[in-house]
Coordinates of C-alpha atoms in Angstrom, one line a residue:
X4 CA 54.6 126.3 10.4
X5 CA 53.0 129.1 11.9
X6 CA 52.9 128.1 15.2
X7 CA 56.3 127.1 15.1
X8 CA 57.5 130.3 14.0
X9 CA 55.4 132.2 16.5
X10 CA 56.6 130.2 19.5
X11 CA 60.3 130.3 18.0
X12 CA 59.7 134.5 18.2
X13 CA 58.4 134.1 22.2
X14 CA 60.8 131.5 23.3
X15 CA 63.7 134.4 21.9
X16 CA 62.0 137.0 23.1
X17 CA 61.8 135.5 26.6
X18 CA 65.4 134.3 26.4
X19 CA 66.1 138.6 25.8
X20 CA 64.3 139.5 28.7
X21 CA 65.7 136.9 30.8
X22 CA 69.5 137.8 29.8
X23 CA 68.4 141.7 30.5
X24 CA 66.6 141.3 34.1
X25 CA 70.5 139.4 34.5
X26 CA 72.3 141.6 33.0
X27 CA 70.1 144.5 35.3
X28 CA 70.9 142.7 38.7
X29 CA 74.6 142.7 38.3
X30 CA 74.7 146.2 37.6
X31 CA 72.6 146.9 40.7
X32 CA 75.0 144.5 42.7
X33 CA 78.0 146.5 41.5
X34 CA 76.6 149.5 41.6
X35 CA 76.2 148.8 45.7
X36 CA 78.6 147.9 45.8
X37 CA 80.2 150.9 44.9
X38 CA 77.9 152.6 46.9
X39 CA 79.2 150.6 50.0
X40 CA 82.3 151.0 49.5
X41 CA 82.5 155.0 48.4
X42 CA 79.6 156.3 50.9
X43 CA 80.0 154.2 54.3
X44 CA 83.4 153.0 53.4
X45 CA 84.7 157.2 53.6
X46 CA 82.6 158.1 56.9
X47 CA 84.0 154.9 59.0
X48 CA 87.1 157.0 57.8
X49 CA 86.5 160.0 58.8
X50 CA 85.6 158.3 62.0
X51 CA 88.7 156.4 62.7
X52 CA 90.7 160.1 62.0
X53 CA 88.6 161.8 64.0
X54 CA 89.1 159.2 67.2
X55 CA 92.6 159.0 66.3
X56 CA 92.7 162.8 66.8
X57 CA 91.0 163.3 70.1
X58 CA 92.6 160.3 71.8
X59 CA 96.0 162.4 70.4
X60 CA 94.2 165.3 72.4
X61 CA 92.5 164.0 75.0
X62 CA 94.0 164.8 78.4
X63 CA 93.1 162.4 80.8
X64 CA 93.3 158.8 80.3
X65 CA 89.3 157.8 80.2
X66 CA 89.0 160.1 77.5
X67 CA 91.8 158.3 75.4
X68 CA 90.7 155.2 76.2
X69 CA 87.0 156.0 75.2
X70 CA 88.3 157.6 71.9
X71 CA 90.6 154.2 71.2
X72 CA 87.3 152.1 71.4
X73 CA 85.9 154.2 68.7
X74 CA 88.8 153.8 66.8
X75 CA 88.5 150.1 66.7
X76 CA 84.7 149.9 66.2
X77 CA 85.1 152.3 63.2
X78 CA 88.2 150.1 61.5
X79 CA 86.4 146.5 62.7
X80 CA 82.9 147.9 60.8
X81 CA 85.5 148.8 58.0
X82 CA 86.5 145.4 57.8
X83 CA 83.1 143.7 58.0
X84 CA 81.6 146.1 55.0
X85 CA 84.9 145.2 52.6
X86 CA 83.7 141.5 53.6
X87 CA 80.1 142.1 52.9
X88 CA 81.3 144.1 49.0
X89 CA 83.5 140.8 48.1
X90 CA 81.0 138.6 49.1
X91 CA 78.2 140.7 46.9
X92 CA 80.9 142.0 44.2
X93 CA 82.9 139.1 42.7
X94 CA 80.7 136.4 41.2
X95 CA 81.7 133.8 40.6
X96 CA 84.2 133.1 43.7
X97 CA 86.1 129.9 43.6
X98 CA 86.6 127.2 46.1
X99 CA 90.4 128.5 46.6
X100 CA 89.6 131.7 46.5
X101 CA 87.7 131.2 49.7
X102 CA 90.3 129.5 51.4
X103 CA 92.3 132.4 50.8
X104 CA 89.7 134.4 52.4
X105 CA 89.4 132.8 55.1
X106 CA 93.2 132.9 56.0
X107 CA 93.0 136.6 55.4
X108 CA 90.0 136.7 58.0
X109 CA 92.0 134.7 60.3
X110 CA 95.1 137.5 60.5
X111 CA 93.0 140.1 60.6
X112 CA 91.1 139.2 63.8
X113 CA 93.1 137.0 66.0
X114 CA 95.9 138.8 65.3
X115 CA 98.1 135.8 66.4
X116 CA 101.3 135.6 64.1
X117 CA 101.5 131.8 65.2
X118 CA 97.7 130.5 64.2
X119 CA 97.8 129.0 60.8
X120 CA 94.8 127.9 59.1
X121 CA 95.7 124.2 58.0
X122 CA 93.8 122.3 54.9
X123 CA 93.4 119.1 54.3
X124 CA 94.3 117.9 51.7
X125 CA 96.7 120.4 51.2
X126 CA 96.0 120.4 47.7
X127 CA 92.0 119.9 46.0
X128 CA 89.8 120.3 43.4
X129 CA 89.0 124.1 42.4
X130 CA 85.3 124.8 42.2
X131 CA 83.1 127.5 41.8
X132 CA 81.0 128.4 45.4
X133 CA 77.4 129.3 45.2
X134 CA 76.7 133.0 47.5
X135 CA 74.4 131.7 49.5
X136 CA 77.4 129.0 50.4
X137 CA 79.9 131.8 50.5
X138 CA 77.6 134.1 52.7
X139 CA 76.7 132.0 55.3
X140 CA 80.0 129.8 55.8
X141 CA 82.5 132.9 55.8
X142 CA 80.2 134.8 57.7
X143 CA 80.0 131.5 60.6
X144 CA 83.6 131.5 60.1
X145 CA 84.1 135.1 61.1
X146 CA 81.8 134.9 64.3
X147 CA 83.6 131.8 65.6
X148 CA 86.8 133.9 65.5
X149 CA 85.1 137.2 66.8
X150 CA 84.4 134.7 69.8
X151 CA 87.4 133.6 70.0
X152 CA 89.1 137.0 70.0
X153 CA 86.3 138.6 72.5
X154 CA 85.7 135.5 75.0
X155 CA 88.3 132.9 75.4
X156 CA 90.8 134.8 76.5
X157 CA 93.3 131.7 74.9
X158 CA 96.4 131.4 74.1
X159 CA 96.8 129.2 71.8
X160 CA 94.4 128.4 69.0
X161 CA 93.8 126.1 66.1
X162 CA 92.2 126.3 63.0
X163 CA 91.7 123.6 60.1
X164 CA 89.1 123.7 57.2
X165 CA 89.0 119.6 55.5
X166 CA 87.4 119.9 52.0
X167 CA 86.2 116.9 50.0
X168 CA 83.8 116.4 46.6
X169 CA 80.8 117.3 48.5
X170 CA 81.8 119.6 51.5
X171 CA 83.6 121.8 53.5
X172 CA 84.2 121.7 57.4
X173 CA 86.0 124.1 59.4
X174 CA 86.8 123.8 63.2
X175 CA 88.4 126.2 65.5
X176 CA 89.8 125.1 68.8
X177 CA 91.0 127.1 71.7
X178 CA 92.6 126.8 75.2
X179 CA 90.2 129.7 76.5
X180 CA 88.3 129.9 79.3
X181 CA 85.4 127.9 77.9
X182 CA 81.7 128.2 79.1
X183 CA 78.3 126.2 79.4
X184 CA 77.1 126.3 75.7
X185 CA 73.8 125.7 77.3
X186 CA 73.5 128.8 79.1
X187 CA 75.1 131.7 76.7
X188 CA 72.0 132.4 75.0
X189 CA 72.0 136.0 74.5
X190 CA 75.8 136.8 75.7
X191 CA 76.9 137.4 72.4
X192 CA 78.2 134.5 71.5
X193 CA 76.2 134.5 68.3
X194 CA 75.6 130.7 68.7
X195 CA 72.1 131.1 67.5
X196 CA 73.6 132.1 64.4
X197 CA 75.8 129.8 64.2
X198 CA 72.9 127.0 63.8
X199 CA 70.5 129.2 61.7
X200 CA 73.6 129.5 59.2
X201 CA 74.5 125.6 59.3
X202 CA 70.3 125.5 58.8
X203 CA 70.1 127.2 55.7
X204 CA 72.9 125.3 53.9
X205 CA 71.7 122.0 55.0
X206 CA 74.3 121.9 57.1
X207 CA 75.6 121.1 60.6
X208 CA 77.5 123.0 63.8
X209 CA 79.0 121.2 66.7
X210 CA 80.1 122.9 69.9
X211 CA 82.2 121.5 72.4
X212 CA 83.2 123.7 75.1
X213 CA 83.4 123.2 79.5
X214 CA 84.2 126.4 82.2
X215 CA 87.6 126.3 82.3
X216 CA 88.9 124.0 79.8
X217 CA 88.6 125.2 75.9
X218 CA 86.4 125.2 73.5
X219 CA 86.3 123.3 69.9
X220 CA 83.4 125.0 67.4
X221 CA 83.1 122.7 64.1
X222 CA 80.9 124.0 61.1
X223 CA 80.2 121.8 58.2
X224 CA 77.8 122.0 55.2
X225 CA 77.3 121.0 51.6
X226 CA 78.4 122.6 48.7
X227 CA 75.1 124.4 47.1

């Protein structure tokens, strides 16, 4: 009897301490957060005034033009750090949720009022996503359309995300100039992250892409 009551007193004292150390890394994410958002989130800012100021002031062209390319690094960084704070704030995220993420993401960086992002089905299952899912597969998703937006020079695009029980798979396509996926290794494409991403989600990326004649970039990986 004892024994029992002795390892009945560790089991709950281990059960505390695990509930505490989660308790403790929550706070820490929010409080990052916080910090993120409040500290960085303020001086890209300050920034974006500042460059919307001198290009006001400038008086010859080169200047404005070099202030107007500070201005859009400061508000793209501003847009990649409130991605970063959901993706590390809200827990847990759900499968539609995401979706709506990623449509967000899609305005935001074509810019193209006529791109939809299309599901199929139309209508699924709700689930809650893992962050290591959410991190990497938002994050692919985002560099695919940072390509799209710096290097195919398209004008038409297509995206569509097909969800089932076990996956999700999104592919954009675009009538861009297209390129040798063999020989873009270090252009900033961000291919190589592309795969490493798919990697770590047991997952799987698919380029298809020729000089002059589009380019179709398909992600897929598990749900984890």
């Amino acid at each position: 009897g004892m024994v029992i009551l002795i390892a009945g007193a560790w089991l709950r004292g281990m059960i505390r301490h695990r509930v505490m150390r989660i308790r403790e890394v929550e706070q820490l994410r929010q409080q990052i957060a916080r910090d993120l958002h409040d500290d960085i989130g303020s001086n890209l800012g300050g920034i974006v005034l500042l460059s919307e100021i001198g290009s006001e002031h400038s008086r010859d062209e080169e200047s404005r033009q070099d202030f107007q390319a500070i201005r859009r690094a400061a508000e793209e960084a501003s847009l990649s750090m409130r991605d970063i704070i959901w993706l590390i704030q809200r827990e847990p995220v759900s499968l539609k949720e995401f979706v709506t993420r990623m449509r967000q993401s899609l305005r935001a960086i074509l810019h193209q009022p006529d791109v939809f992002l299309e599901v199929e089905p139309s209508s699924f299952p709700d689930r809650s996503l893992s962050l290591l899912f959410r991190r990497n597969v938002f994050l692919a998703f985002k560099e695919v359309l940072n390509n799209v937006r710096k290097h195919a020079q398209a004008r038409v695009a297509s995206v569509q995300v097909v969800i089932d029980a076990e996956r999700l798979r999104f592919a954009v396509s675009d009538n861009g100039v297209g390129f040798d996926p063999s020989s873009v290794a270090g252009t900033g494409h961000g291919l190589d992250n592309l795969r490493r991403r798919a990697s770590r989600l047991q997952g799987w990326v698919k380029i298809e892409s020729d000089p002059g004649k589009g380019t179709t970039i398909t992600f897929e990986a598990p749900f984890s």
